[in-house]
Each structure stands twice: as C-alpha cells, then as structure tokens.
PDB file of C-alpha atoms and ligand atoms in Angstrom:
ATOM      1  CA  MET A1260      -6.748  -1.158   5.538  1.00 73.00           C
ATOM      2  CA  PRO A1261      -5.210   0.481   2.211  1.00 79.00           C
ATOM      3  CA  GLU A1262      -2.956  -1.988   0.873  1.00 84.00           C
ATOM      4  CA  LEU A1263       0.271  -1.024  -1.244  1.00 89.00           C
ATOM      5  CA  PRO A1264      -1.289  -0.560  -4.536  1.00 86.00           C
ATOM      6  CA  GLU A1265      -3.686   1.958  -3.006  1.00 84.00           C
ATOM      7  CA  VAL A1266      -0.810   3.800  -1.276  1.00 88.00           C
ATOM      8  CA  GLU A1267       1.129   3.887  -4.428  1.00 89.00           C
ATOM      9  CA  THR A1268      -1.981   5.215  -6.130  1.00 86.00           C
ATOM     10  CA  VAL A1269      -2.157   8.240  -3.228  1.00 87.00           C
ATOM     11  CA  ARG A1270       1.456   8.825  -3.960  1.00 89.00           C
ATOM     12  CA  ARG A1271       1.010   9.304  -7.612  1.00 86.00           C
ATOM     13  CA  GLY A1272      -2.018  11.499  -7.229  1.00 85.00           C
ATOM     14  CA  LEU A1273       0.066  13.781  -4.532  1.00 89.00           C
ATOM     15  CA  GLU A1274       3.024  14.073  -6.447  1.00 90.00           C
ATOM     16  CA  PRO A1275       2.229  16.467  -9.247  1.00 89.00           C
ATOM     17  CA  ALA A1276       0.619  18.801  -6.736  1.00 88.00           C
ATOM     18  CA  MET A1277       3.441  18.545  -4.375  1.00 93.00           C
ATOM     19  CA  VAL A1278       6.541  17.913  -5.521  1.00 96.00           C
ATOM     20  CA  GLY A1279       8.640  21.142  -6.298  1.00 97.00           C
ATOM     21  CA  ALA A1280       5.901  23.269  -3.984  1.00 97.00           C
ATOM     22  CA  ARG A1281       6.812  24.914  -0.723  1.00 97.00           C
ATOM     23  CA  ILE A1282       4.680  24.340   2.316  1.00 97.00           C
ATOM     24  CA  ALA A1283       3.800  27.599   3.306  1.00 96.00           C
ATOM     25  CA  LYS A1284       1.625  27.244   6.399  1.00 95.00           C
ATOM     26  CA  VAL A1285       0.732  24.101   8.390  1.00 96.00           C
ATOM     27  CA  GLU A1286      -2.590  23.714  10.242  1.00 94.00           C
ATOM     28  CA  LEU A1287      -2.854  21.200  13.027  1.00 93.00           C
ATOM     29  CA  ARG A1288      -6.527  20.598  14.018  1.00 91.00           C
ATOM     30  CA  ARG A1289      -5.351  18.304  17.038  1.00 89.00           C
ATOM     31  CA  GLY A1290      -2.129  17.216  19.127  1.00 90.00           C
ATOM     32  CA  ASP A1291      -2.047  13.280  17.700  1.00 92.00           C
ATOM     33  CA  ILE A1292      -3.592  10.984  15.183  1.00 93.00           C
ATOM     34  CA  ARG A1293      -2.535   7.610  16.355  1.00 93.00           C
ATOM     35  CA  PHE A1294       0.517   9.073  18.279  1.00 93.00           C
ATOM     36  CA  PRO A1295       1.224  12.715  19.001  1.00 94.00           C
ATOM     37  CA  PHE A1296       2.912  14.625  16.218  1.00 95.00           C
ATOM     38  CA  PRO A1297       6.695  15.114  16.509  1.00 95.00           C
ATOM     39  CA  PRO A1298       7.773  18.194  18.630  1.00 96.00           C
ATOM     40  CA  ARG A1299       7.694  21.604  17.014  1.00 96.00           C
ATOM     41  CA  PHE A1300       6.124  19.426  13.835  1.00 96.00           C
ATOM     42  CA  ARG A1301       4.403  22.698  12.281  1.00 96.00           C
ATOM     43  CA  GLU A1302       7.475  24.795  12.593  1.00 96.00           C
ATOM     44  CA  ARG A1303       9.937  22.225  11.186  1.00 97.00           C
ATOM     45  CA  LEU A1304       7.610  21.928   8.177  1.00 97.00           C
ATOM     46  CA  ALA A1305       6.829  25.479   7.130  1.00 97.00           C
ATOM     47  CA  GLY A1306       8.904  26.824   4.413  1.00 97.00           C
ATOM     48  CA  GLN A1307      10.356  23.335   3.477  1.00 98.00           C
ATOM     49  CA  ARG A1308      10.298  22.660  -0.200  1.00 98.00           C
ATOM     50  CA  ILE A1309       9.122  18.956  -0.956  1.00 98.00           C
ATOM     51  CA  ALA A1310      11.780  17.789  -3.026  1.00 98.00           C
ATOM     52  CA  ALA A1311      10.305  14.293  -3.724  1.00 98.00           C
ATOM     53  CA  LEU A1312       7.539  12.119  -2.566  1.00 96.00           C
ATOM     54  CA  ALA A1313       8.313   8.349  -2.310  1.00 97.00           C
ATOM     55  CA  ARG A1314       7.150   5.128  -0.662  1.00 95.00           C
ATOM     56  CA  ARG A1315       8.640   2.464   1.097  1.00 95.00           C
ATOM     57  CA  ALA A1316       5.955  -0.589   1.941  1.00 94.00           C
ATOM     58  CA  LYS A1317       2.830   1.520   3.059  1.00 93.00           C
ATOM     59  CA  TYR A1318       4.819   4.432   4.270  1.00 95.00           C
ATOM     60  CA  LEU A1319       4.564   7.659   2.152  1.00 95.00           C
ATOM     61  CA  LEU A1320       7.875   9.748   2.601  1.00 98.00           C
ATOM     62  CA  PHE A1321       7.732  13.436   1.632  1.00 98.00           C
ATOM     63  CA  GLN A1322      11.746  14.466   1.203  1.00 98.00           C
ATOM     64  CA  LEU A1323      12.085  17.899   2.483  1.00 98.00           C
ATOM     65  CA  ASP A1324      14.696  20.149   1.085  1.00 97.00           C
ATOM     66  CA  GLY A1325      15.896  20.978   4.646  1.00 96.00           C
ATOM     67  CA  GLY A1326      17.025  17.472   5.054  1.00 97.00           C
ATOM     68  CA  GLU A1327      14.183  15.842   6.944  1.00 98.00           C
ATOM     69  CA  THR A1328      11.649  13.339   5.480  1.00 98.00           C
ATOM     70  CA  LEU A1329       7.905  13.527   6.704  1.00 98.00           C
ATOM     71  CA  ILE A1330       6.509   9.890   7.110  1.00 97.00           C
ATOM     72  CA  ALA A1331       3.018   9.244   6.641  1.00 96.00           C
ATOM     73  CA  HIS A1332       0.926   6.182   7.275  1.00 94.00           C
ATOM     74  CA  LEU A1333      -2.924   5.991   6.315  1.00 90.00           C
ATOM     75  CA  GLY A1334      -3.508   3.511   8.988  1.00 89.00           C
ATOM     76  CA  MET A1335      -7.247   2.196   8.613  1.00 84.00           C
ATOM     77  CA  SER A1336      -9.154   5.153   7.058  1.00 82.00           C
ATOM     78  CA  GLY A1337      -6.581   7.600   6.570  1.00 87.00           C
ATOM     79  CA  SER A1338      -6.847   9.770   3.068  1.00 85.00           C
ATOM     80  CA  PHE A1339      -5.609  13.030   1.539  1.00 88.00           C
ATOM     81  CA  ARG A1340      -7.566  15.362  -0.286  1.00 86.00           C
ATOM     82  CA  ILE A1341      -5.947  18.037  -2.749  1.00 87.00           C
ATOM     83  CA  ASP A1342      -7.960  21.463  -2.787  1.00 83.00           C
ATOM     84  CA  ALA A1343      -6.874  23.663  -5.500  1.00 74.00           C
ATOM     85  CA  ALA A1344      -9.175  24.908  -8.676  1.00 56.00           C
ATOM     86  CA  ALA A1345     -10.924  21.327  -8.379  1.00 51.00           C
ATOM     87  CA  THR A1346     -10.935  19.048  -5.226  1.00 55.00           C
ATOM     88  CA  THR A1347      -9.486  15.412  -5.650  1.00 61.00           C
ATOM     89  CA  THR A1348      -9.239  12.588  -3.368  1.00 64.00           C
ATOM     90  CA  PRO A1349      -5.997  10.597  -4.996  1.00 65.00           C
ATOM     91  CA  GLY A1350      -6.186   6.764  -4.263  1.00 59.00           C
ATOM     92  CA  ALA A1351     -10.075   6.373  -3.951  1.00 51.00           C
ATOM     93  CA  PHE A1352     -10.133   2.758  -4.165  1.00 49.00           C
ATOM     94  CA  HIS A1353     -13.077   0.629  -2.751  1.00 46.00           C
ATOM     95  CA  ARG A1354     -13.899   2.181   0.281  1.00 48.00           C
ATOM     96  CA  GLU A1355     -15.954   5.006   1.000  1.00 53.00           C
ATOM     97  CA  ARG A1356     -13.797   8.033   2.041  1.00 61.00           C
ATOM     98  CA  SER A1357     -14.671  10.587   4.769  1.00 68.00           C
ATOM     99  CA  LYS A1358     -15.702  13.839   3.863  1.00 71.00           C
ATOM    100  CA  ASP A1359     -16.247  15.133   7.106  1.00 79.00           C
ATOM    101  CA  PRO A1360     -14.512  18.240   7.875  1.00 83.00           C
ATOM    102  CA  LYS A1361     -14.063  17.062  11.492  1.00 87.00           C
ATOM    103  CA  HIS A1362     -11.852  14.421  10.734  1.00 88.00           C
ATOM    104  CA  ASP A1363      -9.396  16.776   8.839  1.00 89.00           C
ATOM    105  CA  HIS A1364      -6.493  16.607  10.986  1.00 92.00           C
ATOM    106  CA  VAL A1365      -3.689  18.029   9.318  1.00 94.00           C
ATOM    107  CA  ALA A1366      -3.674  20.710   6.349  1.00 94.00           C
ATOM    108  CA  LEU A1367      -0.552  21.714   4.437  1.00 95.00           C
ATOM    109  CA  HIS A1368      -0.628  25.053   2.627  1.00 95.00           C
ATOM    110  CA  LEU A1369       1.242  24.946  -0.269  1.00 95.00           C
ATOM    111  CA  ASP A1370       2.822  27.936  -2.154  1.00 94.00           C
ATOM    112  CA  ASN A1371       1.227  26.955  -5.472  1.00 92.00           C
ATOM    113  CA  GLY A1372      -2.337  27.578  -3.943  1.00 90.00           C
ATOM    114  CA  SER A1373      -2.702  23.925  -3.211  1.00 90.00           C
ATOM    115  CA  ILE A1374      -4.307  22.760   0.153  1.00 91.00           C
ATOM    116  CA  VAL A1375      -3.300  19.381   1.002  1.00 91.00           C
ATOM    117  CA  THR A1376      -5.549  18.050   3.964  1.00 91.00           C
ATOM    118  CA  TYR A1377      -5.114  14.639   5.607  1.00 91.00           C
ATOM    119  CA  ASN A1378      -8.669  13.191   7.185  1.00 89.00           C
ATOM    120  CA  ASP A1379      -8.746  10.102   9.253  1.00 89.00           C
ATOM    121  CA  PRO A1380     -11.825   9.114  11.108  1.00 88.00           C
ATOM    122  CA  ARG A1381     -10.486   6.151  12.728  1.00 89.00           C
ATOM    123  CA  ARG A1382      -7.093   7.943  13.590  1.00 90.00           C
ATOM    124  CA  PHE A1383      -5.140   4.825  13.002  1.00 91.00           C
ATOM    125  CA  GLY A1384      -2.699   6.795  10.705  1.00 92.00           C
ATOM    126  CA  PHE A1385       0.138   8.636  11.985  1.00 94.00           C
ATOM    127  CA  MET A1386       2.795  11.221  10.785  1.00 96.00           C
ATOM    128  CA  ASP A1387       6.624  11.654  12.038  1.00 96.00           C
ATOM    129  CA  LEU A1388       9.793  13.724  11.093  1.00 97.00           C
ATOM    130  CA  ILE A1389      12.896  12.336  10.885  1.00 96.00           C
ATOM    131  CA  ARG A1390      16.514  13.237   9.392  1.00 97.00           C
ATOM    132  CA  SER A1391      16.370  11.749   5.747  1.00 97.00           C
ATOM    133  CA  GLU A1392      19.696   9.891   6.548  1.00 97.00           C
ATOM    134  CA  ALA A1393      18.368   8.282   9.488  1.00 96.00           C
ATOM    135  CA  LEU A1394      15.197   6.964   7.495  1.00 95.00           C
ATOM    136  CA  GLU A1395      16.283   3.397   7.381  1.00 92.00           C
ATOM    137  CA  THR A1396      16.791   3.490  11.359  1.00 95.00           C
ATOM    138  CA  HIS A1397      13.098   4.665  11.765  1.00 96.00           C
ATOM    139  CA  PRO A1398      11.619   2.085  14.227  1.00 94.00           C
ATOM    140  CA  ARG A1399       8.517   1.537  11.559  1.00 93.00           C
ATOM    141  CA  LEU A1400      10.920   1.163   8.737  1.00 95.00           C
ATOM    142  CA  SER A1401      14.252  -0.543   9.838  1.00 95.00           C
ATOM    143  CA  GLY A1402      12.364  -4.166  10.236  1.00 94.00           C
ATOM    144  CA  LEU A1403      11.008  -4.088   6.568  1.00 96.00           C
ATOM    145  CA  GLY A1404      11.878  -6.682   4.180  1.00 96.00           C
ATOM    146  CA  ASP A1405      12.249  -6.254   0.414  1.00 97.00           C
ATOM    147  CA  GLU A1406       9.846  -4.026  -1.773  1.00 97.00           C
ATOM    148  CA  PRO A1407       8.146  -6.221  -4.082  1.00 97.00           C
ATOM    149  CA  LEU A1408       7.873  -3.725  -6.822  1.00 96.00           C
ATOM    150  CA  ALA A1409      11.732  -2.837  -6.693  1.00 95.00           C
ATOM    151  CA  PRO A1410      13.551  -3.899 -10.178  1.00 94.00           C
ATOM    152  CA  GLN A1411      15.840  -6.637  -8.069  1.00 95.00           C
ATOM    153  CA  PHE A1412      12.509  -8.328  -6.593  1.00 97.00           C
ATOM    154  CA  ASP A1413      12.810 -11.506  -8.834  1.00 98.00           C
ATOM    155  CA  ALA A1414      13.018 -15.424  -8.539  1.00 98.00           C
ATOM    156  CA  SER A1415      16.524 -15.243  -7.439  1.00 98.00           C
ATOM    157  CA  ARG A1416      15.450 -13.148  -4.779  1.00 98.00           C
ATOM    158  CA  LEU A1417      12.402 -15.314  -3.721  1.00 98.00           C
ATOM    159  CA  ALA A1418      14.751 -18.384  -3.812  1.00 98.00           C
ATOM    160  CA  LYS A1419      17.248 -16.502  -1.380  1.00 97.00           C
ATOM    161  CA  LEU A1420      14.401 -15.315   1.026  1.00 98.00           C
ATOM    162  CA  PHE A1421      12.790 -18.709   1.241  1.00 98.00           C
ATOM    163  CA  ALA A1422      15.105 -21.435   0.676  1.00 97.00           C
ATOM    164  CA  GLY A1423      14.736 -24.330   3.251  1.00 97.00           C
ATOM    165  CA  SER A1424      11.484 -22.536   4.603  1.00 97.00           C
ATOM    166  CA  ARG A1425       9.020 -25.007   5.904  1.00 97.00           C
ATOM    167  CA  ALA A1426       6.341 -22.276   6.442  1.00 97.00           C
ATOM    168  CA  PRO A1427       3.422 -22.560   3.916  1.00 97.00           C
ATOM    169  CA  LEU A1428       3.699 -20.015   0.751  1.00 97.00           C
ATOM    170  CA  LYS A1429       0.749 -17.805   2.300  1.00 96.00           C
ATOM    171  CA  ALA A1430       2.430 -17.272   5.491  1.00 96.00           C
ATOM    172  CA  ALA A1431       5.775 -16.591   4.324  1.00 97.00           C
ATOM    173  CA  LEU A1432       4.634 -14.332   1.856  1.00 97.00           C
ATOM    174  CA  LEU A1433       2.845 -12.174   4.370  1.00 96.00           C
ATOM    175  CA  ASP A1434       5.848 -11.764   6.685  1.00 96.00           C
ATOM    176  CA  GLN A1435       6.675  -8.250   6.217  1.00 95.00           C
ATOM    177  CA  LYS A1436      10.270  -9.024   7.505  1.00 96.00           C
ATOM    178  CA  ARG A1437      10.937 -10.803   4.195  1.00 97.00           C
ATOM    179  CA  ILE A1438       8.527  -8.906   1.738  1.00 97.00           C
ATOM    180  CA  ALA A1439       7.283  -5.332   2.994  1.00 96.00           C
ATOM    181  CA  GLY A1440       3.651  -4.489   2.020  1.00 89.00           C
ATOM    182  CA  LEU A1441       2.348  -7.393   0.286  1.00 91.00           C
ATOM    183  CA  GLY A1442      -1.177  -7.810   2.003  1.00 89.00           C
ATOM    184  CA  ASN A1443      -3.314 -10.831   1.932  1.00 91.00           C
ATOM    185  CA  ILE A1444      -5.658  -9.804  -0.829  1.00 90.00           C
ATOM    186  CA  TYR A1445      -2.470  -9.670  -3.019  1.00 92.00           C
ATOM    187  CA  VAL A1446      -0.768 -12.573  -1.788  1.00 96.00           C
ATOM    188  CA  CYS A1447      -4.050 -14.584  -2.592  1.00 96.00           C
ATOM    189  CA  GLU A1448      -4.151 -13.315  -6.205  1.00 95.00           C
ATOM    190  CA  ALA A1449      -0.560 -13.713  -6.663  1.00 97.00           C
ATOM    191  CA  LEU A1450      -0.772 -17.472  -5.646  1.00 98.00           C
ATOM    192  CA  PHE A1451      -3.796 -18.234  -7.617  1.00 98.00           C
ATOM    193  CA  ARG A1452      -2.235 -16.542 -10.725  1.00 97.00           C
ATOM    194  CA  ALA A1453       1.106 -18.699 -10.296  1.00 98.00           C
ATOM    195  CA  ARG A1454      -1.225 -21.697 -10.048  1.00 98.00           C
ATOM    196  CA  LEU A1455       0.632 -22.512  -6.441  1.00 98.00           C
ATOM    197  CA  SER A1456      -1.070 -23.901  -3.469  1.00 98.00           C
ATOM    198  CA  PRO A1457      -1.062 -21.765  -0.485  1.00 97.00           C
ATOM    199  CA  PHE A1458      -0.082 -24.578   1.633  1.00 97.00           C
ATOM    200  CA  ARG A1459       2.873 -25.641  -0.255  1.00 97.00           C
ATOM    201  CA  PRO A1460       6.158 -24.805   1.784  1.00 98.00           C
ATOM    202  CA  ALA A1461       7.976 -21.787   0.674  1.00 98.00           C
ATOM    203  CA  GLY A1462      11.033 -23.671   0.297  1.00 98.00           C
ATOM    204  CA  ILE A1463       9.648 -25.041  -3.054  1.00 98.00           C
ATOM    205  CA  LEU A1464      10.950 -21.727  -4.529  1.00 98.00           C
ATOM    206  CA  ALA A1465      14.800 -22.955  -4.337  1.00 98.00           C
ATOM    207  CA  ASP A1466      15.995 -26.032  -5.363  1.00 97.00           C
ATOM    208  CA  ALA A1467      18.555 -27.698  -2.968  1.00 95.00           C
ATOM    209  CA  ARG A1468      21.589 -25.680  -4.333  1.00 96.00           C
ATOM    210  CA  GLY A1469      19.808 -22.356  -3.946  1.00 96.00           C
ATOM    211  CA  VAL A1470      18.797 -22.091  -7.424  1.00 97.00           C
ATOM    212  CA  PRO A1471      15.265 -20.442  -8.087  1.00 98.00           C
ATOM    213  CA  THR A1472      12.428 -23.039  -9.226  1.00 98.00           C
ATOM    214  CA  ARG A1473      10.114 -22.396 -12.089  1.00 98.00           C
ATOM    215  CA  ALA A1474       7.630 -22.122  -8.992  1.00 98.00           C
ATOM    216  CA  ALA A1475       9.671 -18.920  -8.099  1.00 98.00           C
ATOM    217  CA  ALA A1476       9.777 -17.357 -11.831  1.00 98.00           C
ATOM    218  CA  ALA A1477       6.250 -17.569 -11.836  1.00 98.00           C
ATOM    219  CA  LEU A1478       5.353 -16.387  -8.330  1.00 98.00           C
ATOM    220  CA  ALA A1479       7.864 -13.364  -8.778  1.00 98.00           C
ATOM    221  CA  LYS A1480       5.805 -12.486 -12.275  1.00 98.00           C
ATOM    222  CA  ALA A1481       2.543 -13.020 -10.709  1.00 98.00           C
ATOM    223  CA  ILE A1482       3.146 -10.667  -7.366  1.00 97.00           C
ATOM    224  CA  ARG A1483       4.455  -7.840  -9.820  1.00 97.00           C
ATOM    225  CA  ALA A1484       1.656  -8.295 -12.027  1.00 95.00           C
ATOM    226  CA  VAL A1485      -1.123  -8.411  -9.578  1.00 93.00           C
ATOM    227  CA  LEU A1486       0.489  -5.070  -7.860  1.00 92.00           C
ATOM    228  CA  GLU A1487       0.826  -3.381 -11.143  1.00 91.00           C
ATOM    229  CA  GLU A1488      -2.478  -4.086 -12.548  1.00 88.00           C
ATOM    230  CA  ALA A1489      -4.308  -2.742  -9.004  1.00 86.00           C
ATOM    231  CA  ILE A1490      -1.937   0.195  -9.484  1.00 84.00           C
ATOM    232  CA  GLU A1491      -2.897   0.813 -13.123  1.00 82.00           C
ATOM    233  CA  ALA A1492      -6.654   0.509 -12.134  1.00 78.00           C
ATOM    234  CA  GLY A1493      -6.472   2.489  -9.382  1.00 72.00           C
ATOM    235  CA  GLY A1494      -4.671   5.191 -11.440  1.00 62.00           C
ATOM    236  CA  SER A1495      -7.300   5.040 -13.847  1.00 57.00           C
ATOM    237  CA  THR A1496      -9.907   6.320 -11.546  1.00 53.00           C
ATOM    238  CA  LEU A1497      -7.583   9.305 -11.321  1.00 49.00           C
ATOM    239  CA  ARG A1498      -7.970  10.271 -14.682  1.00 46.00           C
ATOM    240  CA  ASP A1499     -11.380   9.194 -15.969  1.00 40.00           C
ATOM    241  CA  HIS A1500     -13.674   9.134 -12.855  1.00 35.00           C
ATOM    242  CA  ARG A1501     -13.511  12.489 -11.910  1.00 36.00           C
ATOM    243  CA  ARG A1502     -16.799  14.192 -11.686  1.00 30.00           C
ATOM    244  CA  ALA A1503     -18.146  17.437 -12.231  1.00 29.00           C
ATOM    245  CA  ASP A1504     -18.071  18.209  -8.270  1.00 31.00           C
ATOM    246  CA  GLY A1505     -14.566  17.396  -8.454  1.00 32.00           C
ATOM    247  CA  GLU A1506     -14.697  14.215  -6.410  1.00 34.00           C
ATOM    248  CA  LEU A1507     -13.344  11.024  -7.530  1.00 34.00           C
ATOM    249  CA  GLY A1508     -15.483   8.070  -8.432  1.00 33.00           C
ATOM    250  CA  TYR A1509     -15.048   5.204  -6.148  1.00 36.00           C
ATOM    251  CA  PHE A1510     -13.509   2.212  -7.598  1.00 45.00           C
ATOM    252  CA  GLN A1511     -14.349  -1.347  -7.073  1.00 49.00           C
ATOM    253  CA  HIS A1512     -11.029  -3.299  -8.082  1.00 63.00           C
ATOM    254  CA  ALA A1513     -12.068  -6.958  -9.446  1.00 71.00           C
ATOM    255  CA  PHE A1514     -10.209  -9.270  -7.311  1.00 86.00           C
ATOM    256  CA  VAL A1515     -10.126 -13.049  -9.001  1.00 90.00           C
ATOM    257  CA  VAL A1516     -10.080 -15.194  -6.197  1.00 94.00           C
ATOM    258  CA  TYR A1517     -10.200 -12.860  -2.833  1.00 91.00           C
ATOM    259  CA  ASP A1518     -13.616 -12.870  -1.171  1.00 89.00           C
ATOM    260  CA  ARG A1519     -15.037 -15.333  -4.041  1.00 93.00           C
ATOM    261  CA  GLU A1520     -15.733 -18.384  -1.846  1.00 95.00           C
ATOM    262  CA  GLY A1521     -18.100 -20.639  -3.789  1.00 97.00           C
ATOM    263  CA  SER A1522     -17.652 -18.789  -7.062  1.00 96.00           C
ATOM    264  CA  PRO A1523     -16.568 -21.005 -10.029  1.00 97.00           C
ATOM    265  CA  CYS A1524     -12.899 -20.901 -10.532  1.00 97.00           C
ATOM    266  CA  PRO A1525     -12.092 -18.060 -13.019  1.00 95.00           C
ATOM    267  CA  ARG A1526      -9.407 -20.260 -14.930  1.00 97.00           C
ATOM    268  CA  PRO A1527     -10.503 -21.442 -18.384  1.00 95.00           C
ATOM    269  CA  ARG A1528     -11.325 -25.140 -18.103  1.00 96.00           C
ATOM    270  CA  CYS A1529     -10.837 -25.544 -14.319  1.00 97.00           C
ATOM    271  CA  ARG A1530     -13.936 -26.810 -13.015  1.00 97.00           C
ATOM    272  CA  GLY A1531     -12.860 -25.953  -9.363  1.00 98.00           C
ATOM    273  CA  THR A1532     -14.807 -23.827  -6.898  1.00 98.00           C
ATOM    274  CA  ILE A1533     -12.770 -20.952  -4.863  1.00 98.00           C
ATOM    275  CA  ALA A1534     -12.584 -21.918  -1.136  1.00 98.00           C
ATOM    276  CA  ARG A1535     -11.879 -20.343   1.544  1.00 97.00           C
ATOM    277  CA  ILE A1536      -9.943 -21.291   4.977  1.00 96.00           C
ATOM    278  CA  ALA A1537      -8.631 -19.282   7.913  1.00 93.00           C
ATOM    279  CA  GLN A1538      -4.634 -19.593   8.038  1.00 85.00           C
ATOM    280  CA  SER A1539      -2.835 -17.732  10.764  1.00 78.00           C
ATOM    281  CA  GLY A1540      -5.831 -15.601  11.395  1.00 85.00           C
ATOM    282  CA  ARG A1541      -6.162 -14.465   7.882  1.00 90.00           C
ATOM    283  CA  SER A1542      -8.680 -15.453   5.117  1.00 94.00           C
ATOM    284  CA  THR A1543      -7.107 -17.667   2.271  1.00 97.00           C
ATOM    285  CA  PHE A1544      -8.983 -17.743  -0.910  1.00 97.00           C
ATOM    286  CA  TRP A1545      -7.898 -20.281  -3.461  1.00 98.00           C
ATOM    287  CA  CYS A1546      -8.674 -22.673  -6.177  1.00 98.00           C
ATOM    288  CA  PRO A1547      -7.975 -26.397  -4.911  1.00 98.00           C
ATOM    289  CA  VAL A1548      -8.120 -27.824  -8.375  1.00 98.00           C
ATOM    290  CA  CYS A1549      -5.629 -25.797 -10.338  1.00 98.00           C
ATOM    291  CA  GLN A1550      -3.381 -24.617  -7.474  1.00 98.00           C
ATOM    292  CA  LYS A1551      -0.742 -27.291  -6.708  1.00 95.00           C
TER     293      LYS A1551
HETATM  294 ZN1   ZN B1838      -8.960 -23.595 -10.676  1.00 70.45          ZN
END
C-alpha cells in the first residue's frame, strides 16, 4: 500500500502537469473502482480548471475552479501516468506498477495536451467529488488526525495528543484519528531514529504538567525527518531515473530497521540485532539494545 511519502511524491509529480490546466475531456472505462463514481462524474469534471493539487493524509485533493474538489485515493495498487511528449509515472517507489491498459480506469485529457491516466489493477482506490467547502465533513476525511508534515506538528503537539496515554508508542502513533497517514514502516523508522522502544507508553511524551519531554522532541524531529527523506528520495527518482523510453526507474527506498529482522543494528557502536514482533497485528521492527 502506498505510504504518505509516496502519495506526496505522486502529488509533486502531477502538480506541474495539472495545476492551471483545464480538463477538456474525461474518459471512464468502467462505472466504479472501489466504489461507484459519483453521479455525472464526467460532466462535472469536464471544463474545470485545476486550481491547486493538495494532499491530506493519503488523499490527493484536486481543487477545481468551479468550487468542487476531486478526491483520489490510490488504494493498494493505484498509480497515475502522464502521457505528454514523454510518459512518466510519478511516485514510482518500490513496487512494479501496472502498465496494462486494461487497468486504465480513468483518463483526464487536459487542454495543455497531457493525458493523466489512473491505473489500478486491484481496484482498492477510489475517486469522489465534493463541494470544496464541505471537504472537512467528507466521511473519509472528517475523522483524520494531525498532518505529520504540517508546520505546527511538533513536540508540544505530540505531548498534547498523548499525555496520559498508556497505549504503546507503536500503536499510539498508528492511530489515524491522532496522526493521519503515518504508516507502519515510518513509525518503526521514526521510533528507531528517536531511540524509543515501541513498547513504552505514549504518555512518556508529556510530563505531569503536560509539558513535552525530551522524548517528544526527539520523536517529533524523527517523524518529520523520516518522511521528508523518503519524499526527497522518491522525488529524486522523478528527476534522475527517467530512461529513454520515458518510464521512471523503480526505486528501492532503504529502510533502516523495517523488514531487517536479524540484521546488525545500524547505529554506530550498538551491538544489537534488529528484532521483529507482531504488535496489534502489524510487524514491529526495532533494536532492543538502543531503543529504550
Ligand atoms: Zn541498536
């Protein structure tokens, strides 16, 4: 499943091709993806100019100048392709993307000559259209917690979110109602970077007066760093890995602890070995020696 950095990379890849352009024509190859397309989907999109392309958690938000917003979620296997002078696939991370045209479900023909196609073999993705002012009330968006890359997401915010919580840090950070879009991989990576055990109660992020602790400061910094580094790495595939046929090279992001059970701890001078355990149904990877 695409994680937040991947979705952000897709957003940054689509932005220059789409923002400012008008949707000239919409092709729908089927009536649904995960859910049926909203009523009059084609007609409501056609003729609209894309004013901005934003992201909330793992949702892409195409803001249209007519006052509606197109919401898109990539599900398990969704991807966008831009056909212009050269074909590019923004946000190709570590999965082989389908190039099979039978999985092309939606094609947006733009007045700048580009065609943006949505491909999704497993069809867990979806698209919806909503009045922009009602975005916060959309059932998929209304319950979402803090955006971890927002400027105001810091140690104080972590302390406020988790003061008094007895939930283990790992489970607390995965709670989408508190922090939105931070997936299993990046929680493992951030806890390693902050030297925090995934089993410590989340309440350690605030002292008795609710003031953020050093752990909160380290964790806020680590969360931002692991996400930004992954976005940077994903973005570099857009710039550097374009081959002659216009396809982007597939990118293997190097995770430090995730999926590295049995490897020596990468922290200098630590003699630990990366361990794995199932925590609330998800694999947790951590170093039992240096994560306290
Ligand atoms: Zn270690």
